[in-house]
CSV table of C-alpha atoms in Angstrom, one decimal:
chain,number,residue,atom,x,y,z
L,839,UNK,CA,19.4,17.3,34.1
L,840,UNK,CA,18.9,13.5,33.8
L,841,UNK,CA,14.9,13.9,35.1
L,842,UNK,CA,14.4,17.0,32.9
L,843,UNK,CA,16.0,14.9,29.5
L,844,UNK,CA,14.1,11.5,30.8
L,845,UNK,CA,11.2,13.3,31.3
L,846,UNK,CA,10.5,15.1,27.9
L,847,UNK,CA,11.7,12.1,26.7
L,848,UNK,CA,8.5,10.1,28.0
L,849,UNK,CA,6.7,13.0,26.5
L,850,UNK,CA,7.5,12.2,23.0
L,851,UNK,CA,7.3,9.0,23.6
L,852,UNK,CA,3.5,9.4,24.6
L,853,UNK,CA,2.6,12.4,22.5
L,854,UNK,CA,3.9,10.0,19.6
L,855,UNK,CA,1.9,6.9,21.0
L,856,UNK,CA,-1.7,8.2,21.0
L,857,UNK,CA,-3.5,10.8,19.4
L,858,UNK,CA,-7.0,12.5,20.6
L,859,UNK,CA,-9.6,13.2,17.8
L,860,UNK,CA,-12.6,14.8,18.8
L,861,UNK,CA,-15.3,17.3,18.0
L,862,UNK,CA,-17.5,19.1,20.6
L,863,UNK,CA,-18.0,16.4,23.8
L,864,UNK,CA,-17.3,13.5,21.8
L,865,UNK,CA,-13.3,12.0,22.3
L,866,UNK,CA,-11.8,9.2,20.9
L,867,UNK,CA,-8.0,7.9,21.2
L,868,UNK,CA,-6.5,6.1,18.3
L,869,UNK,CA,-3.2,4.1,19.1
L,870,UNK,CA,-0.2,5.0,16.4
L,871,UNK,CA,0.8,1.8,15.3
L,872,UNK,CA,2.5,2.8,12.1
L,873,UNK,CA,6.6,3.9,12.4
L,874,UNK,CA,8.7,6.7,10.1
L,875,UNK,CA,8.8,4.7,7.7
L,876,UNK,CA,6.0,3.4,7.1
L,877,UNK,CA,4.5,7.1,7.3
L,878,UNK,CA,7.3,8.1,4.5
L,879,UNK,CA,6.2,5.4,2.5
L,880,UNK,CA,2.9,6.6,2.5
L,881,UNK,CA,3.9,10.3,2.0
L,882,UNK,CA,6.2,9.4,-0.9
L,883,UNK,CA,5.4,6.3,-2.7
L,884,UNK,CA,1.6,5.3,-2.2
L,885,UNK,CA,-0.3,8.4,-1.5
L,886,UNK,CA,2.2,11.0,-3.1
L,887,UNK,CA,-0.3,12.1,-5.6
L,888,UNK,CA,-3.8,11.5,-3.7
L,889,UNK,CA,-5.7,14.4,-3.4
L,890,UNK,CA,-8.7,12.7,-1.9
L,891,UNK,CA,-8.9,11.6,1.9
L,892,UNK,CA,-7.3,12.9,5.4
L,893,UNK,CA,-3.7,12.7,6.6
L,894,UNK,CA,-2.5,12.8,10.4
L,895,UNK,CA,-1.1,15.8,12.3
L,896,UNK,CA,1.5,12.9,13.1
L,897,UNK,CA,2.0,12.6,8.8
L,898,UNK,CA,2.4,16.2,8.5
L,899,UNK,CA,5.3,16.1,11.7
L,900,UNK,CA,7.4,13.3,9.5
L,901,UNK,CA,6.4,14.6,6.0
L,902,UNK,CA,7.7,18.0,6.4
L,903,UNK,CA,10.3,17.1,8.5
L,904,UNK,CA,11.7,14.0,6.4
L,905,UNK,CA,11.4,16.4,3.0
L,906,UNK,CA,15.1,18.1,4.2
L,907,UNK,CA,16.7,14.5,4.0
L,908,UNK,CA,14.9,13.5,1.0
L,909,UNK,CA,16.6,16.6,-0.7
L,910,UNK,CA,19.8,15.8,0.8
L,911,UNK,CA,19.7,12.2,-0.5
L,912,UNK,CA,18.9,13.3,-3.4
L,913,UNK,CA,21.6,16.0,-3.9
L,914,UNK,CA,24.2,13.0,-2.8
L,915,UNK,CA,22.9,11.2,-5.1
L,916,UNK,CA,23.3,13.4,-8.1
L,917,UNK,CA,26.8,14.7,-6.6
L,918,UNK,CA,27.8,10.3,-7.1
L,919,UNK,CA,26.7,10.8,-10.4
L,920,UNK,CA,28.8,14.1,-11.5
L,921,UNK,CA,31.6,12.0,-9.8
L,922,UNK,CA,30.9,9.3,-11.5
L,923,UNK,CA,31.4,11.7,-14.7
L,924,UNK,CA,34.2,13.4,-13.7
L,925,UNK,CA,36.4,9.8,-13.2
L,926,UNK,CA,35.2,8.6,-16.7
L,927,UNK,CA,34.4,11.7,-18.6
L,928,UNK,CA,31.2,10.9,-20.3
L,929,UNK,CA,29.9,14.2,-20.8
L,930,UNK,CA,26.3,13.3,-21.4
L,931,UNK,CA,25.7,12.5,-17.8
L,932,UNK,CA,25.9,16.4,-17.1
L,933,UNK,CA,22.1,16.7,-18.3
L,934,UNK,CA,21.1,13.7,-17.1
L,935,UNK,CA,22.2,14.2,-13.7
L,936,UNK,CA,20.6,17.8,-13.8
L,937,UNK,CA,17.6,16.0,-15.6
L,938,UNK,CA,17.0,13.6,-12.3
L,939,UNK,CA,17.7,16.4,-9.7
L,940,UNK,CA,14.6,18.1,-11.4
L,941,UNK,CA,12.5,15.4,-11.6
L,942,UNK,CA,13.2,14.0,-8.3
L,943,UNK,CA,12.8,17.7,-7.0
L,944,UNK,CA,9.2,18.3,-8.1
L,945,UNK,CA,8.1,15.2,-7.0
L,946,UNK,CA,9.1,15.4,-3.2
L,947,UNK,CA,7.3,19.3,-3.5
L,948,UNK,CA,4.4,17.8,-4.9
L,949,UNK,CA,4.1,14.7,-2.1
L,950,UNK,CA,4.2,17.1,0.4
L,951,UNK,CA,1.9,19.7,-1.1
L,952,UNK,CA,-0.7,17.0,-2.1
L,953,UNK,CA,0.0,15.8,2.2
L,954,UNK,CA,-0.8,19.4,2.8
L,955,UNK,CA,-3.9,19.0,0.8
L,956,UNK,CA,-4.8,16.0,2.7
L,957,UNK,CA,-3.9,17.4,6.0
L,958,UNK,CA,-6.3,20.5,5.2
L,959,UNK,CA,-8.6,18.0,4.6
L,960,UNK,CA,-8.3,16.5,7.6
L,961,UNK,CA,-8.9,19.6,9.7
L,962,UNK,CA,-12.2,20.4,7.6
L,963,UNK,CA,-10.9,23.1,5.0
L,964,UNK,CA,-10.9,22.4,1.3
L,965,UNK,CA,-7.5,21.6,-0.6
L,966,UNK,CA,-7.3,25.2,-2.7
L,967,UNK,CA,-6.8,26.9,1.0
L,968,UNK,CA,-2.9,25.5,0.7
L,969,UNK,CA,-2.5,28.1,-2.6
L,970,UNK,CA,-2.8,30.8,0.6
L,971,UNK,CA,1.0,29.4,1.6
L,972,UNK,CA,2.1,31.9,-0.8
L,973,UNK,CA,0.5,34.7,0.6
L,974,UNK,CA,2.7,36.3,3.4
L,975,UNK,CA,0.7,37.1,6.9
L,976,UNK,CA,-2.1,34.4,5.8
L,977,UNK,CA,0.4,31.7,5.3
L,978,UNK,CA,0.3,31.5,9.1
L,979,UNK,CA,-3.3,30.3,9.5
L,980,UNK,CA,-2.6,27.4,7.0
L,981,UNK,CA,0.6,26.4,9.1
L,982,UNK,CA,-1.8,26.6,11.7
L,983,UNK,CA,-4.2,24.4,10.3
L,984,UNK,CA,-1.7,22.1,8.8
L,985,UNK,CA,0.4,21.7,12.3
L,986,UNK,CA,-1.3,23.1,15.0
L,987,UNK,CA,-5.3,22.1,14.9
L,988,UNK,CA,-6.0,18.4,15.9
L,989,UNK,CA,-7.8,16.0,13.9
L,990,UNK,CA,-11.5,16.2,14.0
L,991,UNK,CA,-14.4,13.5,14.2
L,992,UNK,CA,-16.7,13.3,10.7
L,993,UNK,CA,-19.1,10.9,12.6
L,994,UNK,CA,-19.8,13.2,15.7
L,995,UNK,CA,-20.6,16.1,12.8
L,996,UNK,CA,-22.8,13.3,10.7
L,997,UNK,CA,-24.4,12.7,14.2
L,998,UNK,CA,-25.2,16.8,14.8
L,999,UNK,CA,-27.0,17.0,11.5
């Protein structure tokens, strides 16, 4: 049991430490130097509404995977503020606190459709293919896209041409 845990352990380790881009013969390996948060920074305060550009496999792992806790902190933080209102009975924070949940709510959708976007981008497909996550039985070749297909090389295509 210790070798199997160690083991995948090291796995995550290394599948998390280098990534392999590459398109027909050509292969290069990138280092990941950047950590969580430092990729959740990007997600959701510098590039949460850039359509333009390419985002990781490795973004799309921690986007979609941070967007639960984002929620969460966000739902603890409106729960503070309906305490806050229940203790001293100011009833105008009521909207205000639903106000913020809604605000806050779109915005983490729309950093991680817009890191969809890019990630689509990323894997060569234009940004209007992520309107096909709506569409049951087709939804799975975006996830696909979005999770699955590596990260290809725009040079080697520049180079074919």
């Amino acid at each position: 049991l210790y070798i199997l845990i160690s083991s995948f352990l090291y796995i995550l380790r290394v599948s998390f430490t280098t990534k392999t881009i590459g398109y027909l013969n050509n292969k290069i390996t990138l280092e990941n130097k950047n950590g969580l948060l430092e990729y959740m920074k990007d997600i959701y305060i510098h590039q949460s509404f850039c359509l333009k550009g390419r985002a990781k496999r490795v973004e799309a792992y921690f986007g979609i995977g941070s967007f639960g806790m984002i929620i969460s902190l966000i739902v603890n933080f409106i729960s503070i503020l309906f305490m806050i209102k229940d203790e001293t009975g100011i009833e105008i924070l009521t909207p205000i606190s639903i106000g913020i949940f809604y605000v806050l709510y779109f915005y983490a959708i729309l950093s991680i459709l817009t890191l969809c976007i890019r990630r689509l981008h990323d894997s060569l497909y234009s940004g209007l293919w992520v309107i096909l996550l709506l569409v049951p039985y087709l939804n799975i070749f975006i996830i696909y896209r979005i999770f699955v297909k590596s990260s290809w090389d725009i040079n080697s295509l520049r180079d074919m041409s």
